[in-house]
Short mmCIF file of C-alpha atoms in Angstrom, two decimals:
data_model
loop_
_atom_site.label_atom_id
_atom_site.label_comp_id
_atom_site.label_asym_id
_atom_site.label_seq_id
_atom_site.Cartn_x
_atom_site.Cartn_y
_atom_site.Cartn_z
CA UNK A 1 86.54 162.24 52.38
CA UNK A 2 88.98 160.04 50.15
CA UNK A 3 90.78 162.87 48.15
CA UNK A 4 93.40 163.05 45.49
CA UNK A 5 95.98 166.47 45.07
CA UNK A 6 98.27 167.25 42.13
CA UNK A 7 100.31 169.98 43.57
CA UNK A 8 101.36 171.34 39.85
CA UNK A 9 98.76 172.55 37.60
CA UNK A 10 101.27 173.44 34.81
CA UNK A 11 104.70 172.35 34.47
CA UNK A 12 107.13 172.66 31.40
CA UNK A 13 110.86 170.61 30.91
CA UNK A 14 112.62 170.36 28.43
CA UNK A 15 112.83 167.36 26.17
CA UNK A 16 115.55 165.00 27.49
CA UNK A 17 115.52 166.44 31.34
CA UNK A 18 114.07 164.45 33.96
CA UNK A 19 110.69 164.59 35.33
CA UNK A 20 108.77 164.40 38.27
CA UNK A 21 104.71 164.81 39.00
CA UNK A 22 103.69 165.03 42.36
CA UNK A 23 100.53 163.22 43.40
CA UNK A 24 99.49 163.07 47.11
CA UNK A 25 96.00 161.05 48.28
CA UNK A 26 94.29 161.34 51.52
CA UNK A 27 92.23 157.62 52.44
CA UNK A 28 92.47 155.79 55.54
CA UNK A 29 93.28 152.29 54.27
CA UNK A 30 95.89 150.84 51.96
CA UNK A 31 95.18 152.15 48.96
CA UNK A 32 95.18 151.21 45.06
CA UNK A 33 96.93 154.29 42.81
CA UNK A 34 96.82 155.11 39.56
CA UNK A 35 98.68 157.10 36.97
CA UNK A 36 96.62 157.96 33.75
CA UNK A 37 98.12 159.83 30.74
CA UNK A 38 95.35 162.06 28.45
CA UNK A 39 96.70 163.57 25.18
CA UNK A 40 94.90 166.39 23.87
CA UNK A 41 90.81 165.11 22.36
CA UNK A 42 91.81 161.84 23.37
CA UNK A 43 90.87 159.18 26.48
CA UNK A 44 92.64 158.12 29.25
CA UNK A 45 95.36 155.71 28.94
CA UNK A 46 96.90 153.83 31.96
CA UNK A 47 100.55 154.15 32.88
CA UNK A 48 100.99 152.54 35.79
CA UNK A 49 98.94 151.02 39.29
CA UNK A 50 100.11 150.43 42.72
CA UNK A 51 97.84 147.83 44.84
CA UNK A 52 100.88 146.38 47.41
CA UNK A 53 104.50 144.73 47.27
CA UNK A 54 107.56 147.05 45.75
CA UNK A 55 106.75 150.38 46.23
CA UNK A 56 108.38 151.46 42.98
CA UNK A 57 106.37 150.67 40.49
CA UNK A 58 107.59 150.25 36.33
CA UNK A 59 104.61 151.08 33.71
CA UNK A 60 104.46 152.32 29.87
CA UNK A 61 106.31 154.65 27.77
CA UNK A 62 109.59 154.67 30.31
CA UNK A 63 107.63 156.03 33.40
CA UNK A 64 107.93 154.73 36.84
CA UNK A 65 106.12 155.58 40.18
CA UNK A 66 107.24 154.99 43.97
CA UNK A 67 104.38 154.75 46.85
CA UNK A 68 106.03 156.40 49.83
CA UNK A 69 103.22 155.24 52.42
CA UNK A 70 104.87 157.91 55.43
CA UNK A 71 104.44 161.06 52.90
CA UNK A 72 100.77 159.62 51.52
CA UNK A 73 102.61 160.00 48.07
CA UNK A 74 102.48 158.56 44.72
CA UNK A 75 104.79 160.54 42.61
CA UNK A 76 105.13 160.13 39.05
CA UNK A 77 108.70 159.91 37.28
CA UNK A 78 110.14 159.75 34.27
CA UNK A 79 114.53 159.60 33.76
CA UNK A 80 114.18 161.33 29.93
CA UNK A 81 111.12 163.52 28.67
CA UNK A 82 110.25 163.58 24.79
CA UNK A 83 108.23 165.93 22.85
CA UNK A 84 105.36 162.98 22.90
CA UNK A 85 105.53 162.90 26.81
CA UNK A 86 103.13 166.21 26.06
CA UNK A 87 100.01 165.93 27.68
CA UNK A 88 97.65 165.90 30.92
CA UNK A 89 98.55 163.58 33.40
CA UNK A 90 96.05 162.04 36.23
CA UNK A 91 96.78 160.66 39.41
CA UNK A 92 93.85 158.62 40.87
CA UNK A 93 92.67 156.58 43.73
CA UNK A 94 90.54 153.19 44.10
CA UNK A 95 87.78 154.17 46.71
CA UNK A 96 85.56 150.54 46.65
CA UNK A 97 84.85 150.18 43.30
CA UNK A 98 85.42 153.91 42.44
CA UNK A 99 88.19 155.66 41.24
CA UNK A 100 88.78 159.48 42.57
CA UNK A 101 91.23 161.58 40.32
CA UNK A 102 93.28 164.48 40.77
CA UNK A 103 92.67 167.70 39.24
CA UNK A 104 95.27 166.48 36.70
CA UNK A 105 99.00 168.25 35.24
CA UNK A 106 99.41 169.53 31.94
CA UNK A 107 102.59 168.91 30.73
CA UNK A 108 104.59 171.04 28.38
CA UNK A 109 108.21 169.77 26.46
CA UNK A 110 110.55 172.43 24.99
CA UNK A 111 112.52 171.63 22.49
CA UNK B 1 87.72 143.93 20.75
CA UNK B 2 86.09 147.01 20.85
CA UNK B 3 86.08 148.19 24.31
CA UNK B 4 83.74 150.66 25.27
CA UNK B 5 82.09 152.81 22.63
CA UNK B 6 80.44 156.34 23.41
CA UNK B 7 77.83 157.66 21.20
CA UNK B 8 77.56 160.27 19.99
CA UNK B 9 80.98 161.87 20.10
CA UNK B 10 80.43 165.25 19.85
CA UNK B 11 76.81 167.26 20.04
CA UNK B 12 75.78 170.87 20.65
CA UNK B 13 72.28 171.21 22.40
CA UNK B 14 70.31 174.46 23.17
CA UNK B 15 69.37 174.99 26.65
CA UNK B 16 66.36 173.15 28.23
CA UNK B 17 67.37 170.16 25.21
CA UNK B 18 67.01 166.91 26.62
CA UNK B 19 69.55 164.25 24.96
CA UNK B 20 71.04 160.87 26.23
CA UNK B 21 74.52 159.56 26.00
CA UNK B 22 75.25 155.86 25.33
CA UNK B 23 77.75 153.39 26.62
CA UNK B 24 78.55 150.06 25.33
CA UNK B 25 80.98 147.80 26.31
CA UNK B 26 81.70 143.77 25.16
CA UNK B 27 83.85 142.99 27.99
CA UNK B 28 81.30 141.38 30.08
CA UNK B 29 81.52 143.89 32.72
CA UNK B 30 79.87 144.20 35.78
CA UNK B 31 80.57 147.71 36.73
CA UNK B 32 80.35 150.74 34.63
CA UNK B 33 80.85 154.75 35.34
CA UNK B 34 79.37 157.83 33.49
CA UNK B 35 82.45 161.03 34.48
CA UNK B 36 82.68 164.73 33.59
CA UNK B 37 85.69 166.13 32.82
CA UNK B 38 86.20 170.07 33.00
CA UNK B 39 89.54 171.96 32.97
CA UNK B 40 91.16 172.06 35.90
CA UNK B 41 88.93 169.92 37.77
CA UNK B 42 89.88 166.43 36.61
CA UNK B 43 87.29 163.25 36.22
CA UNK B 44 84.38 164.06 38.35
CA UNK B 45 81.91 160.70 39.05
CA UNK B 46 78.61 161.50 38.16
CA UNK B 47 76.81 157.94 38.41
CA UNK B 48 78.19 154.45 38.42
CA UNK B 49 76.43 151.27 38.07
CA UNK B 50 77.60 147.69 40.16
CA UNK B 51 75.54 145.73 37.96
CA UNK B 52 72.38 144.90 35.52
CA UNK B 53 69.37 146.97 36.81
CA UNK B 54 71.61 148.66 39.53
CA UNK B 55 72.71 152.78 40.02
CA UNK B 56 74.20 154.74 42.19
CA UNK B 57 74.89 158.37 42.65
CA UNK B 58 78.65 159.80 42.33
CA UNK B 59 80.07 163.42 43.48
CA UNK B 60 77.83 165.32 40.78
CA UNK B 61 74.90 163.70 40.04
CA UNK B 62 72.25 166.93 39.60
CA UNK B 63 70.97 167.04 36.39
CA UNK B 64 71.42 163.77 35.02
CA UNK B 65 69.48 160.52 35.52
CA UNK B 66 71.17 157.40 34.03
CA UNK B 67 69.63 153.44 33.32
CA UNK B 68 71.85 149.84 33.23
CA UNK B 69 68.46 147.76 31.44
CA UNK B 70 71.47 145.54 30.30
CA UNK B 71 74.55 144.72 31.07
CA UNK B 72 76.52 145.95 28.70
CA UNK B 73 74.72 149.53 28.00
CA UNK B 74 74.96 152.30 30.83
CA UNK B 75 73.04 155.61 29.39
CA UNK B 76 73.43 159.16 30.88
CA UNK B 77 70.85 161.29 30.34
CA UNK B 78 69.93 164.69 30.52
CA UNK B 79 66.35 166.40 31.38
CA UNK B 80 67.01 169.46 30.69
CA UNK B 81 70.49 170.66 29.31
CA UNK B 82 72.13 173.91 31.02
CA UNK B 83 75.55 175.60 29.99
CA UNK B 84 76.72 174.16 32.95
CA UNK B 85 76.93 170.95 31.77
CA UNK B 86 80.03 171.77 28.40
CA UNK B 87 81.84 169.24 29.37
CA UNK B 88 83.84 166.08 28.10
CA UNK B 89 81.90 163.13 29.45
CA UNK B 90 83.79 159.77 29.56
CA UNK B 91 82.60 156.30 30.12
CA UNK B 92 84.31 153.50 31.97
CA UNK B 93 83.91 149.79 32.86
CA UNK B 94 85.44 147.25 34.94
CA UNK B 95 85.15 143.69 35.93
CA UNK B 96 85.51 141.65 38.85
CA UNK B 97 87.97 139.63 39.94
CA UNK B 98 91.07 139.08 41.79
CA UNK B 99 92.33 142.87 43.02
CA UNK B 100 94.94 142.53 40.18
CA UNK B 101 92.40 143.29 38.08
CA UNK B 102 91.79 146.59 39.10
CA UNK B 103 91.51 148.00 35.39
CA UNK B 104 89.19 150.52 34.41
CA UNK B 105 88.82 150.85 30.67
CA UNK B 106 87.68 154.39 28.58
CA UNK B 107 85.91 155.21 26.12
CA UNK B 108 87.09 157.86 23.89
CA UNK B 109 84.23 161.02 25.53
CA UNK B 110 81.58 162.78 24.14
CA UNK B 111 82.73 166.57 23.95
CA UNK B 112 79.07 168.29 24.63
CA UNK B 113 78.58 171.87 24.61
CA UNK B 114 75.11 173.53 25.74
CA UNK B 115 74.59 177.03 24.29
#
């Protein structure tokens, strides 16, 4: 079955250092990513997609992803964290017309 | 442009309660989702919908029982509410297309609690 992991349930940087989510996907055939950003009682906003070309993919707010196809990978990154950058962060897969998500990141900025 | 609206957003129900959750959406459409969100778990698919008078079942679809009459209203209901459905539901639609449009859009949730 098509199935998405986010390695880090938790993780905490400080505001300014880089950052890095981890988002790996098992499905057979090429497949269409997602990166979704959820501050706290809100929805889901959309940061990025990957369906084919460049692998490194440019979205909202200064974060970038990169599809490594050999390490089933879709890692999230960001070059300088701010305190807004706070929140829960979903990776997630197009399966047909359906979209399977991780089991999400929190993400915590020290000042 | 309002997207897709959830009503209600928040409601408490007693156990055994019956309630249903709306969806709308002006977008035109064609698919739409019903997800429950629960920490630590991420968006779970409970019940999507590829068109007017069409639905299908998801990864958790126990409990509920959902209707698309028209095409832009997709309602999630439950029989009989049980504490192990306080959750966050969200709503989502797409449309078809060329693959570049892809784009799912949210509603804001409900935030339902059964006590």
């Amino acid at each position: 079955a098509q199935s998405v992991t986010q390695p880090d349930i938790h993780i905490t940087v400080s505001e300014g250092a880089s950052l890095e989510l981890r988002c790996n996907y098992s499905y057979g055939a090429t497949p269409y990513l997602f990166w979704y950003v959820q501050s706290p009682g809100q929805g889901l906003q959309l940061l990025l997609k990957y369906f084919s070309g460049d692998t490194l993919v440019q979205g909202i707010k200064g974060f970038e992803a990169e599809f490594k196809r050999s390490q089933s990978s879709f890692n999230l990154r960001k070059p300088s964290v701010h305190w807004s950058d706070a929140a829960e962060y979903f990776c997630a897969v197009g399966v047909g017309d359906k979209l399977v998500f991780g089991a999400g990141t929190i993400l915590r900025v020290k000042s | 442009n309002a997207g897709v609206t959830q009503t209600p957003k928040f409601r408490v129900l007693k156990t055994g309660q019956s309630m249903t959750l709306l969806c709308a959406q002006d977008m035109n459409h064609e698919y739409m989702y019903w997800y429950r969100q629960d920490p630590g778990m991420g968006l779970r698919l409970i019940h999507y919908s590829v068109g007017e008078g069409t639905t299908a079942k998801g990864e958790v679809p126990d409990g509920y029982n959902v209707s698309r009459l028209k095409k832009q209203n997709f309602l999630l209901g439950l029989e009989s509410a049980a504490p192990s459905q306080t959750s966050v539901y969200f709503c989502a639609s797409k449309g078809v297309g060329a693959i570049t449009n892809y784009g799912y859009t949210f509603g804001s949730g409900t935030r339902l609690t059964v006590v």
